[in-house]
Short mmCIF file of N, CA and C in Angstrom, two decimals:
data_model
loop_
_atom_site.label_atom_id
_atom_site.label_comp_id
_atom_site.label_asym_id
_atom_site.label_seq_id
_atom_site.Cartn_x
_atom_site.Cartn_y
_atom_site.Cartn_z
N MET Z 1 29.33 -17.27 -47.83
CA MET Z 1 28.69 -16.68 -48.99
C MET Z 1 28.14 -15.31 -48.62
N THR Z 2 28.49 -14.29 -49.39
CA THR Z 2 28.01 -12.94 -49.14
C THR Z 2 26.74 -12.71 -49.93
N MET Z 3 25.72 -12.18 -49.25
CA MET Z 3 24.45 -11.89 -49.91
C MET Z 3 24.52 -10.50 -50.53
N ALA Z 4 23.64 -10.21 -51.44
CA ALA Z 4 23.59 -8.90 -52.08
C ALA Z 4 23.25 -7.82 -51.06
N MET Z 5 23.80 -6.66 -51.26
CA MET Z 5 23.52 -5.53 -50.38
C MET Z 5 22.06 -5.14 -50.52
N SER Z 6 21.40 -4.84 -49.41
CA SER Z 6 20.00 -4.49 -49.47
C SER Z 6 19.79 -3.00 -49.67
N PHE Z 7 20.85 -2.23 -49.68
CA PHE Z 7 20.75 -0.78 -49.76
C PHE Z 7 21.83 -0.27 -50.71
N PRO Z 8 21.56 -0.27 -52.02
CA PRO Z 8 22.59 0.06 -53.01
C PRO Z 8 23.14 1.47 -52.86
N GLU Z 9 24.41 1.62 -53.21
CA GLU Z 9 25.04 2.94 -53.23
C GLU Z 9 24.20 3.89 -54.08
N GLY Z 10 24.07 5.12 -53.66
CA GLY Z 10 23.33 6.11 -54.42
C GLY Z 10 21.83 6.08 -54.18
N ASP Z 11 21.32 5.10 -53.43
CA ASP Z 11 19.89 5.06 -53.12
C ASP Z 11 19.51 6.36 -52.42
N ALA Z 12 18.42 6.96 -52.82
CA ALA Z 12 18.00 8.27 -52.28
C ALA Z 12 17.81 8.24 -50.77
N GLN Z 13 17.42 7.11 -50.19
CA GLN Z 13 17.23 7.05 -48.75
C GLN Z 13 18.55 6.93 -48.00
N LYS Z 14 19.63 6.55 -48.68
CA LYS Z 14 20.93 6.40 -48.01
C LYS Z 14 21.72 7.70 -48.00
N VAL Z 15 21.65 8.48 -49.03
CA VAL Z 15 22.51 9.64 -49.20
C VAL Z 15 22.54 10.54 -47.96
N PRO Z 16 21.42 10.95 -47.38
CA PRO Z 16 21.51 11.85 -46.21
C PRO Z 16 22.14 11.21 -44.98
N PHE Z 17 22.26 9.88 -44.96
CA PHE Z 17 22.75 9.16 -43.80
C PHE Z 17 24.15 8.58 -44.02
N ALA Z 18 24.74 8.84 -45.17
CA ALA Z 18 26.04 8.25 -45.51
C ALA Z 18 27.06 8.52 -44.41
N GLY Z 19 27.78 7.45 -44.02
CA GLY Z 19 28.84 7.58 -43.04
C GLY Z 19 28.44 7.36 -41.60
N ILE Z 20 27.14 7.29 -41.30
CA ILE Z 20 26.71 7.09 -39.92
C ILE Z 20 26.93 5.63 -39.52
N LEU Z 21 26.53 4.71 -40.37
CA LEU Z 21 26.79 3.28 -40.19
C LEU Z 21 27.90 2.89 -41.16
N PRO Z 22 28.62 1.80 -40.90
CA PRO Z 22 29.76 1.46 -41.76
C PRO Z 22 29.40 1.10 -43.20
N GLY Z 23 28.18 0.60 -43.44
CA GLY Z 23 27.79 0.26 -44.81
C GLY Z 23 28.30 -1.08 -45.28
N ALA Z 24 28.92 -1.84 -44.40
CA ALA Z 24 29.44 -3.17 -44.71
C ALA Z 24 29.59 -3.93 -43.41
N PRO Z 25 29.66 -5.26 -43.47
CA PRO Z 25 29.85 -6.03 -42.24
C PRO Z 25 31.23 -5.74 -41.63
N ALA Z 26 31.25 -4.91 -40.62
CA ALA Z 26 32.47 -4.53 -39.91
C ALA Z 26 32.07 -4.23 -38.47
N PRO Z 27 32.96 -4.50 -37.51
CA PRO Z 27 32.61 -4.20 -36.12
C PRO Z 27 32.42 -2.69 -35.93
N TYR Z 28 31.45 -2.32 -35.11
CA TYR Z 28 31.24 -0.92 -34.76
C TYR Z 28 30.43 -0.84 -33.49
N VAL Z 29 30.45 0.33 -32.89
CA VAL Z 29 29.68 0.62 -31.68
C VAL Z 29 28.94 1.92 -31.91
N LEU Z 30 27.68 1.94 -31.53
CA LEU Z 30 26.91 3.18 -31.51
C LEU Z 30 26.67 3.54 -30.06
N ARG Z 31 26.93 4.76 -29.71
CA ARG Z 31 26.65 5.24 -28.36
C ARG Z 31 25.17 5.64 -28.27
N SER Z 32 24.69 5.80 -27.06
CA SER Z 32 23.30 6.19 -26.84
C SER Z 32 22.94 7.38 -27.71
N GLY Z 33 21.85 7.24 -28.47
CA GLY Z 33 21.38 8.32 -29.33
C GLY Z 33 21.98 8.32 -30.72
N GLU Z 34 23.03 7.52 -30.96
CA GLU Z 34 23.64 7.50 -32.29
C GLU Z 34 22.90 6.54 -33.20
N GLY Z 35 23.02 6.77 -34.49
CA GLY Z 35 22.38 5.95 -35.51
C GLY Z 35 21.74 6.85 -36.54
N GLU Z 36 21.12 6.25 -37.53
CA GLU Z 36 20.40 7.01 -38.55
C GLU Z 36 18.99 7.26 -38.03
N LYS Z 37 18.60 8.53 -37.90
CA LYS Z 37 17.33 8.85 -37.24
C LYS Z 37 16.37 9.57 -38.18
N SER Z 38 15.11 9.12 -38.11
CA SER Z 38 14.03 9.74 -38.88
C SER Z 38 12.79 9.89 -38.00
N LEU Z 39 12.09 10.99 -38.21
CA LEU Z 39 10.81 11.23 -37.54
C LEU Z 39 9.70 10.80 -38.51
N VAL Z 40 8.84 9.91 -38.04
CA VAL Z 40 7.70 9.43 -38.83
C VAL Z 40 6.47 9.61 -37.96
N PHE Z 41 5.54 10.43 -38.40
CA PHE Z 41 4.42 10.85 -37.57
C PHE Z 41 5.01 11.46 -36.29
N ASP Z 42 4.70 10.90 -35.12
CA ASP Z 42 5.29 11.45 -33.89
C ASP Z 42 6.33 10.50 -33.29
N GLN Z 43 6.83 9.57 -34.11
CA GLN Z 43 7.77 8.56 -33.63
C GLN Z 43 9.17 8.80 -34.17
N LEU Z 44 10.15 8.58 -33.32
CA LEU Z 44 11.55 8.70 -33.71
C LEU Z 44 12.11 7.30 -33.92
N PHE Z 45 12.51 7.01 -35.14
CA PHE Z 45 13.13 5.72 -35.47
C PHE Z 45 14.63 5.93 -35.60
N ARG Z 46 15.38 5.03 -34.98
CA ARG Z 46 16.85 5.09 -35.03
C ARG Z 46 17.35 3.75 -35.55
N ILE Z 47 17.94 3.77 -36.75
CA ILE Z 47 18.47 2.55 -37.35
C ILE Z 47 19.80 2.23 -36.68
N LEU Z 48 19.90 1.00 -36.15
CA LEU Z 48 21.11 0.54 -35.47
C LEU Z 48 21.97 -0.33 -36.39
N ALA Z 49 21.32 -1.10 -37.23
CA ALA Z 49 22.01 -1.96 -38.20
C ALA Z 49 21.10 -2.12 -39.40
N SER Z 50 21.70 -2.04 -40.57
CA SER Z 50 20.91 -2.22 -41.79
C SER Z 50 21.35 -3.50 -42.49
N GLY Z 51 20.67 -3.82 -43.56
CA GLY Z 51 21.07 -4.96 -44.37
C GLY Z 51 22.49 -4.84 -44.87
N ASP Z 52 23.00 -3.61 -45.00
CA ASP Z 52 24.38 -3.40 -45.44
C ASP Z 52 25.36 -3.98 -44.42
N GLU Z 53 25.08 -3.77 -43.15
CA GLU Z 53 25.99 -4.24 -42.09
C GLU Z 53 25.82 -5.73 -41.80
N THR Z 54 24.69 -6.32 -42.20
CA THR Z 54 24.39 -7.71 -41.84
C THR Z 54 24.40 -8.66 -43.05
N ASP Z 55 25.04 -8.24 -44.12
CA ASP Z 55 25.07 -9.06 -45.34
C ASP Z 55 23.67 -9.44 -45.80
N GLY Z 56 22.72 -8.52 -45.66
CA GLY Z 56 21.38 -8.75 -46.15
C GLY Z 56 20.55 -9.69 -45.29
N GLN Z 57 20.93 -9.88 -44.02
CA GLN Z 57 20.20 -10.81 -43.17
C GLN Z 57 19.06 -10.16 -42.39
N TYR Z 58 19.27 -8.98 -41.81
CA TYR Z 58 18.24 -8.32 -41.01
C TYR Z 58 18.60 -6.85 -40.83
N GLY Z 59 17.64 -6.08 -40.36
CA GLY Z 59 17.84 -4.70 -39.94
C GLY Z 59 17.33 -4.56 -38.52
N ALA Z 60 17.92 -3.66 -37.76
CA ALA Z 60 17.51 -3.45 -36.36
C ALA Z 60 17.37 -1.96 -36.10
N TRP Z 61 16.39 -1.61 -35.27
CA TRP Z 61 16.10 -0.21 -34.98
C TRP Z 61 15.49 -0.07 -33.59
N THR Z 62 15.43 1.18 -33.14
CA THR Z 62 14.64 1.51 -31.97
C THR Z 62 13.57 2.50 -32.41
N MET Z 63 12.52 2.56 -31.62
CA MET Z 63 11.45 3.52 -31.86
C MET Z 63 11.07 4.13 -30.53
N LYS Z 64 10.98 5.46 -30.49
CA LYS Z 64 10.47 6.16 -29.32
C LYS Z 64 9.25 6.95 -29.77
N ALA Z 65 8.23 6.94 -28.93
CA ALA Z 65 7.00 7.65 -29.28
C ALA Z 65 6.32 8.19 -28.03
N PRO Z 66 5.77 9.39 -28.12
CA PRO Z 66 4.96 9.88 -27.01
C PRO Z 66 3.58 9.22 -27.07
N GLU Z 67 2.85 9.29 -25.98
CA GLU Z 67 1.46 8.83 -26.01
C GLU Z 67 0.78 9.53 -27.17
N GLY Z 68 0.06 8.77 -27.98
CA GLY Z 68 -0.52 9.39 -29.16
C GLY Z 68 -1.57 8.55 -29.82
N ASP Z 69 -1.80 8.85 -31.09
CA ASP Z 69 -2.82 8.17 -31.87
C ASP Z 69 -2.26 6.89 -32.50
N ARG Z 70 -3.16 6.00 -32.87
CA ARG Z 70 -2.78 4.78 -33.56
C ARG Z 70 -2.30 5.14 -34.96
N ILE Z 71 -1.22 4.50 -35.39
CA ILE Z 71 -0.76 4.70 -36.76
C ILE Z 71 -1.70 3.96 -37.71
N PRO Z 72 -1.70 4.31 -38.98
CA PRO Z 72 -2.61 3.65 -39.92
C PRO Z 72 -2.34 2.15 -40.03
N ALA Z 73 -3.42 1.40 -40.24
CA ALA Z 73 -3.30 -0.05 -40.48
C ALA Z 73 -2.48 -0.27 -41.75
N HIS Z 74 -1.65 -1.29 -41.72
CA HIS Z 74 -0.81 -1.61 -42.87
C HIS Z 74 -0.33 -3.05 -42.75
N ARG Z 75 0.29 -3.53 -43.82
CA ARG Z 75 0.92 -4.84 -43.79
C ARG Z 75 2.17 -4.80 -44.66
N HIS Z 76 3.16 -5.55 -44.23
CA HIS Z 76 4.41 -5.69 -44.97
C HIS Z 76 4.35 -7.04 -45.67
N LEU Z 77 4.39 -7.04 -46.99
CA LEU Z 77 4.18 -8.25 -47.75
C LEU Z 77 5.35 -9.23 -47.70
N ARG Z 78 6.57 -8.72 -47.47
CA ARG Z 78 7.75 -9.59 -47.46
C ARG Z 78 8.54 -9.50 -46.15
N THR Z 79 8.07 -8.73 -45.20
CA THR Z 79 8.86 -8.46 -44.01
C THR Z 79 8.23 -9.00 -42.75
N HIS Z 80 8.98 -9.83 -42.06
CA HIS Z 80 8.62 -10.22 -40.70
C HIS Z 80 9.16 -9.12 -39.79
N GLU Z 81 8.42 -8.81 -38.73
CA GLU Z 81 8.79 -7.69 -37.87
C GLU Z 81 8.50 -8.07 -36.43
N PHE Z 82 9.25 -7.49 -35.50
CA PHE Z 82 8.89 -7.68 -34.09
C PHE Z 82 9.06 -6.40 -33.31
N PHE Z 83 8.34 -6.33 -32.19
CA PHE Z 83 8.44 -5.24 -31.22
C PHE Z 83 8.82 -5.84 -29.88
N TYR Z 84 9.81 -5.26 -29.22
CA TYR Z 84 10.16 -5.61 -27.85
C TYR Z 84 10.13 -4.31 -27.07
N VAL Z 85 9.18 -4.19 -26.14
CA VAL Z 85 9.00 -2.94 -25.42
C VAL Z 85 10.05 -2.81 -24.32
N ILE Z 86 10.74 -1.68 -24.35
CA ILE Z 86 11.78 -1.38 -23.37
C ILE Z 86 11.23 -0.50 -22.25
N ASP Z 87 10.37 0.44 -22.62
CA ASP Z 87 9.85 1.40 -21.65
C ASP Z 87 8.46 1.84 -22.09
N GLY Z 88 7.63 2.24 -21.13
CA GLY Z 88 6.30 2.73 -21.44
C GLY Z 88 5.34 1.60 -21.76
N ALA Z 89 4.38 1.89 -22.61
CA ALA Z 89 3.39 0.89 -23.01
C ALA Z 89 2.91 1.22 -24.41
N MET Z 90 2.68 0.17 -25.18
CA MET Z 90 2.11 0.36 -26.51
C MET Z 90 1.12 -0.75 -26.81
N SER Z 91 0.04 -0.36 -27.47
CA SER Z 91 -0.94 -1.35 -27.92
C SER Z 91 -0.59 -1.75 -29.34
N VAL Z 92 -0.78 -3.03 -29.63
CA VAL Z 92 -0.52 -3.56 -30.97
C VAL Z 92 -1.78 -4.29 -31.42
N TRP Z 93 -2.29 -3.91 -32.58
CA TRP Z 93 -3.43 -4.58 -33.22
C TRP Z 93 -2.86 -5.47 -34.31
N MET Z 94 -3.37 -6.71 -34.41
CA MET Z 94 -2.95 -7.64 -35.46
C MET Z 94 -4.18 -8.39 -35.95
N ASP Z 95 -4.25 -8.60 -37.27
CA ASP Z 95 -5.42 -9.26 -37.86
C ASP Z 95 -4.98 -9.96 -39.13
N ASP Z 96 -5.29 -11.25 -39.23
CA ASP Z 96 -4.93 -12.00 -40.44
C ASP Z 96 -6.04 -11.98 -41.49
N GLY Z 97 -7.14 -11.29 -41.19
CA GLY Z 97 -8.26 -11.23 -42.13
C GLY Z 97 -9.11 -12.48 -42.12
N ALA Z 98 -8.80 -13.41 -41.25
CA ALA Z 98 -9.57 -14.66 -41.18
C ALA Z 98 -9.86 -15.01 -39.72
N ASP Z 99 -8.98 -15.75 -39.10
CA ASP Z 99 -9.25 -16.28 -37.76
C ASP Z 99 -8.54 -15.56 -36.62
N TYR Z 100 -7.45 -14.87 -36.91
CA TYR Z 100 -6.65 -14.27 -35.84
C TYR Z 100 -6.91 -12.77 -35.75
N HIS Z 101 -7.40 -12.33 -34.60
CA HIS Z 101 -7.65 -10.92 -34.33
C HIS Z 101 -7.15 -10.66 -32.91
N SER Z 102 -6.31 -9.66 -32.75
CA SER Z 102 -5.74 -9.43 -31.43
C SER Z 102 -5.46 -7.96 -31.22
N LYS Z 103 -5.74 -7.50 -30.02
CA LYS Z 103 -5.26 -6.20 -29.55
C LYS Z 103 -4.64 -6.47 -28.19
N GLN Z 104 -3.35 -6.20 -28.10
CA GLN Z 104 -2.62 -6.43 -26.86
C GLN Z 104 -1.92 -5.15 -26.45
N THR Z 105 -1.91 -4.86 -25.18
CA THR Z 105 -1.11 -3.75 -24.67
C THR Z 105 0.17 -4.34 -24.11
N LEU Z 106 1.28 -3.90 -24.66
CA LEU Z 106 2.59 -4.41 -24.28
C LEU Z 106 3.25 -3.49 -23.27
N GLU Z 107 3.80 -4.07 -22.24
CA GLU Z 107 4.53 -3.36 -21.18
C GLU Z 107 6.01 -3.70 -21.32
N PRO Z 108 6.90 -3.03 -20.57
CA PRO Z 108 8.32 -3.36 -20.66
C PRO Z 108 8.58 -4.86 -20.49
N GLY Z 109 9.38 -5.39 -21.41
CA GLY Z 109 9.71 -6.81 -21.41
C GLY Z 109 8.80 -7.63 -22.29
N ASP Z 110 7.67 -7.08 -22.75
CA ASP Z 110 6.75 -7.81 -23.63
C ASP Z 110 7.24 -7.76 -25.08
N PHE Z 111 6.86 -8.79 -25.83
CA PHE Z 111 7.34 -8.99 -27.19
C PHE Z 111 6.16 -9.35 -28.09
N ALA Z 112 6.15 -8.81 -29.31
CA ALA Z 112 5.14 -9.17 -30.30
C ALA Z 112 5.82 -9.47 -31.63
N PHE Z 113 5.45 -10.58 -32.24
CA PHE Z 113 5.97 -10.96 -33.56
C PHE Z 113 4.87 -10.78 -34.58
N ILE Z 114 5.20 -10.12 -35.70
CA ILE Z 114 4.23 -9.85 -36.75
C ILE Z 114 4.75 -10.46 -38.05
N PRO Z 115 4.21 -11.61 -38.45
CA PRO Z 115 4.68 -12.24 -39.69
C PRO Z 115 4.31 -11.40 -40.92
N ALA Z 116 5.06 -11.57 -41.97
CA ALA Z 116 4.78 -10.90 -43.24
C ALA Z 116 3.33 -11.16 -43.64
N GLY Z 117 2.67 -10.12 -44.14
CA GLY Z 117 1.30 -10.23 -44.62
C GLY Z 117 0.22 -9.95 -43.60
N LEU Z 118 0.58 -9.88 -42.32
CA LEU Z 118 -0.42 -9.67 -41.26
C LEU Z 118 -0.71 -8.16 -41.12
N VAL Z 119 -1.99 -7.80 -41.17
CA VAL Z 119 -2.38 -6.40 -40.98
C VAL Z 119 -2.12 -6.03 -39.52
N HIS Z 120 -1.50 -4.87 -39.31
CA HIS Z 120 -1.20 -4.46 -37.95
C HIS Z 120 -1.13 -2.94 -37.84
N ALA Z 121 -1.16 -2.48 -36.61
CA ALA Z 121 -0.99 -1.07 -36.28
C ALA Z 121 -0.55 -1.03 -34.82
N PHE Z 122 -0.07 0.12 -34.39
CA PHE Z 122 0.30 0.25 -32.99
C PHE Z 122 0.07 1.67 -32.52
N LYS Z 123 0.08 1.83 -31.22
CA LYS Z 123 -0.16 3.13 -30.59
C LYS Z 123 0.58 3.15 -29.26
N ALA Z 124 1.29 4.24 -28.99
CA ALA Z 124 1.93 4.40 -27.69
C ALA Z 124 0.85 4.81 -26.69
N GLU Z 125 0.68 4.00 -25.66
CA GLU Z 125 -0.29 4.29 -24.61
C GLU Z 125 0.31 5.22 -23.56
N ARG Z 126 1.58 5.04 -23.31
CA ARG Z 126 2.40 5.94 -22.48
C ARG Z 126 3.68 6.15 -23.27
N ASN Z 127 4.39 7.22 -23.02
CA ASN Z 127 5.66 7.41 -23.72
C ASN Z 127 6.35 6.06 -23.80
N ALA Z 128 6.67 5.63 -25.00
CA ALA Z 128 7.15 4.27 -25.21
C ALA Z 128 8.49 4.26 -25.93
N ALA Z 129 9.26 3.24 -25.63
CA ALA Z 129 10.49 2.95 -26.36
C ALA Z 129 10.48 1.46 -26.64
N CYS Z 130 10.80 1.09 -27.86
CA CYS Z 130 10.87 -0.33 -28.17
C CYS Z 130 12.03 -0.60 -29.12
N PHE Z 131 12.44 -1.85 -29.13
CA PHE Z 131 13.46 -2.35 -30.04
C PHE Z 131 12.73 -3.17 -31.09
N GLY Z 132 13.14 -3.01 -32.33
CA GLY Z 132 12.51 -3.77 -33.40
C GLY Z 132 13.54 -4.30 -34.38
N ALA Z 133 13.13 -5.30 -35.10
CA ALA Z 133 13.98 -5.85 -36.15
C ALA Z 133 13.07 -6.43 -37.23
N GLY Z 134 13.63 -6.55 -38.40
CA GLY Z 134 12.86 -7.11 -39.50
C GLY Z 134 13.77 -7.58 -40.61
N THR Z 135 13.16 -8.07 -41.64
CA THR Z 135 13.86 -8.56 -42.82
C THR Z 135 14.74 -7.44 -43.38
N ALA Z 136 15.96 -7.79 -43.76
CA ALA Z 136 16.95 -6.80 -44.23
C ALA Z 136 16.41 -5.90 -45.32
N GLY Z 137 16.74 -4.64 -45.22
CA GLY Z 137 16.34 -3.64 -46.20
C GLY Z 137 15.10 -2.89 -45.78
N PHE Z 138 14.21 -3.55 -45.04
CA PHE Z 138 12.98 -2.90 -44.63
C PHE Z 138 13.24 -1.69 -43.73
N GLU Z 139 14.31 -1.72 -42.95
CA GLU Z 139 14.60 -0.62 -42.03
C GLU Z 139 14.65 0.73 -42.75
N ARG Z 140 14.97 0.74 -44.03
CA ARG Z 140 15.04 2.00 -44.80
C ARG Z 140 13.65 2.58 -45.08
N PHE Z 141 12.63 1.78 -44.87
CA PHE Z 141 11.26 2.26 -45.03
C PHE Z 141 11.02 3.50 -44.17
N PHE Z 142 11.56 3.50 -42.94
CA PHE Z 142 11.35 4.63 -42.04
C PHE Z 142 11.96 5.91 -42.60
N HIS Z 143 13.10 5.78 -43.29
CA HIS Z 143 13.71 6.94 -43.93
C HIS Z 143 12.88 7.37 -45.14
N ALA Z 144 12.36 6.40 -45.88
CA ALA Z 144 11.62 6.71 -47.10
C ALA Z 144 10.34 7.50 -46.82
N ILE Z 145 9.71 7.26 -45.67
CA ILE Z 145 8.48 8.02 -45.37
C ILE Z 145 8.71 9.09 -44.31
N GLY Z 146 9.88 9.12 -43.70
CA GLY Z 146 10.12 10.05 -42.60
C GLY Z 146 10.94 11.26 -42.98
N GLN Z 147 11.29 12.00 -41.95
CA GLN Z 147 12.10 13.21 -42.09
C GLN Z 147 13.36 13.01 -41.26
N LYS Z 148 14.52 13.18 -41.90
CA LYS Z 148 15.80 13.03 -41.19
C LYS Z 148 15.83 14.02 -40.03
N THR Z 149 16.40 13.55 -38.91
CA THR Z 149 16.53 14.41 -37.74
C THR Z 149 17.80 14.05 -36.98
N ASP Z 150 18.27 14.98 -36.17
CA ASP Z 150 19.40 14.73 -35.28
C ASP Z 150 18.93 14.68 -33.83
N LEU Z 151 17.62 14.76 -33.61
CA LEU Z 151 17.08 14.76 -32.25
C LEU Z 151 17.27 13.39 -31.59
N ASP Z 152 17.33 13.40 -30.27
CA ASP Z 152 17.42 12.15 -29.51
C ASP Z 152 16.07 11.71 -28.96
N GLU Z 153 15.10 12.59 -28.98
CA GLU Z 153 13.74 12.28 -28.52
C GLU Z 153 12.77 12.75 -29.59
N PRO Z 154 11.63 12.08 -29.72
CA PRO Z 154 10.64 12.55 -30.71
C PRO Z 154 10.16 13.95 -30.34
N HIS Z 155 10.07 14.79 -31.32
CA HIS Z 155 9.60 16.16 -31.10
C HIS Z 155 8.84 16.61 -32.34
N GLY Z 156 7.60 16.99 -32.15
CA GLY Z 156 6.78 17.43 -33.27
C GLY Z 156 6.18 16.25 -34.01
N VAL Z 157 5.56 16.57 -35.13
CA VAL Z 157 4.89 15.56 -35.94
C VAL Z 157 5.28 15.79 -37.39
N PHE Z 158 5.67 14.73 -38.07
CA PHE Z 158 5.93 14.78 -39.50
C PHE Z 158 4.97 13.83 -40.18
N VAL Z 159 4.04 14.38 -40.93
CA VAL Z 159 3.07 13.56 -41.67
C VAL Z 159 3.53 13.50 -43.12
N PRO Z 160 3.92 12.31 -43.56
CA PRO Z 160 4.38 12.19 -44.94
C PRO Z 160 3.25 12.44 -45.93
N ASP Z 161 3.60 13.00 -47.05
CA ASP Z 161 2.66 13.18 -48.15
C ASP Z 161 2.19 11.81 -48.63
N ILE Z 162 0.94 11.71 -49.00
CA ILE Z 162 0.37 10.43 -49.41
C ILE Z 162 1.13 9.84 -50.61
N ALA Z 163 1.60 10.68 -51.52
CA ALA Z 163 2.37 10.18 -52.67
C ALA Z 163 3.69 9.58 -52.20
N VAL Z 164 4.30 10.17 -51.20
CA VAL Z 164 5.55 9.65 -50.63
C VAL Z 164 5.28 8.30 -49.95
N MET Z 165 4.17 8.23 -49.21
CA MET Z 165 3.82 6.97 -48.55
C MET Z 165 3.58 5.86 -49.58
N ARG Z 166 2.88 6.18 -50.64
CA ARG Z 166 2.61 5.17 -51.68
C ARG Z 166 3.91 4.69 -52.34
N ALA Z 167 4.80 5.65 -52.65
CA ALA Z 167 6.07 5.28 -53.28
C ALA Z 167 6.91 4.42 -52.33
N ALA Z 168 6.96 4.80 -51.07
CA ALA Z 168 7.71 4.00 -50.08
C ALA Z 168 7.06 2.63 -49.92
N GLY Z 169 5.74 2.59 -49.91
CA GLY Z 169 5.04 1.32 -49.80
C GLY Z 169 5.37 0.39 -50.96
N GLN Z 170 5.41 0.95 -52.16
CA GLN Z 170 5.73 0.13 -53.32
C GLN Z 170 7.17 -0.36 -53.24
N LYS Z 171 8.10 0.51 -52.88
CA LYS Z 171 9.51 0.14 -52.81
C LYS Z 171 9.77 -0.91 -51.73
N TYR Z 172 9.08 -0.81 -50.60
CA TYR Z 172 9.33 -1.68 -49.46
C TYR Z 172 8.20 -2.69 -49.23
N ALA Z 173 7.41 -2.97 -50.25
CA ALA Z 173 6.36 -3.99 -50.21
C ALA Z 173 5.45 -3.83 -48.99
N THR Z 174 4.93 -2.62 -48.82
CA THR Z 174 4.04 -2.31 -47.70
C THR Z 174 2.75 -1.74 -48.25
N GLU Z 175 1.63 -2.28 -47.78
CA GLU Z 175 0.32 -1.77 -48.17
C GLU Z 175 -0.29 -1.01 -47.00
N PHE Z 176 -0.73 0.20 -47.27
CA PHE Z 176 -1.45 0.99 -46.26
C PHE Z 176 -2.93 0.72 -46.43
N LEU Z 177 -3.60 0.48 -45.32
CA LEU Z 177 -5.01 0.10 -45.35
C LEU Z 177 -5.80 1.03 -44.43
N PRO Z 178 -5.96 2.30 -44.82
CA PRO Z 178 -6.57 3.29 -43.91
C PRO Z 178 -8.02 2.98 -43.54
N ASP Z 179 -8.72 2.22 -44.35
CA ASP Z 179 -10.12 1.90 -44.05
C ASP Z 179 -10.29 0.56 -43.34
N PHE Z 180 -9.19 -0.10 -43.00
CA PHE Z 180 -9.27 -1.40 -42.33
C PHE Z 180 -9.86 -1.23 -40.94
N ALA Z 181 -10.81 -2.06 -40.60
CA ALA Z 181 -11.47 -2.00 -39.28
C ALA Z 181 -10.99 -3.17 -38.42
N PHE Z 182 -10.17 -2.84 -37.42
CA PHE Z 182 -9.74 -3.86 -36.47
C PHE Z 182 -10.90 -4.21 -35.55
N ARG Z 183 -10.95 -5.44 -35.11
CA ARG Z 183 -11.93 -5.86 -34.12
C ARG Z 183 -11.30 -5.67 -32.75
N ASP Z 184 -11.65 -4.60 -32.10
CA ASP Z 184 -11.05 -4.30 -30.77
C ASP Z 184 -11.63 -5.15 -29.69
#
């Protein structure tokens, strides 16, 4: 049974990236540095597989970030997400608003799972690279709030306009919680 495509033809977030990924379940190989790339804040996200390639099952990406500031607290209402640190170190804050409060610093080989609805944020403690995956279609969130790039390493900072962040949040069921206070 084929599931519905998570990224419809003509979607504004797909147009600049058309042709980089096959757009359907078909075998392919991406070489180092290849994929759909967007700069979000000071992080470089590279989409490796989207819901289009996985019949709506999952999306996969990498993220590279220099040592920097914590990104704003947020939660994905329908998306389960994970981080697997490949290089460097990153801290991950997670809070369920009730009993679970955690701040962990992840080193290479460490893994963090963030269920849908859990408030979280992260920060690169040292230049970091991680692999991530989530519910299909969510991977386009990075394009919706980011700036397309051809760079292989993060360079500069792209701060999305608040209206763009709100629109992307609504489209990808993500709430930004800038006033959320994590218990460190």
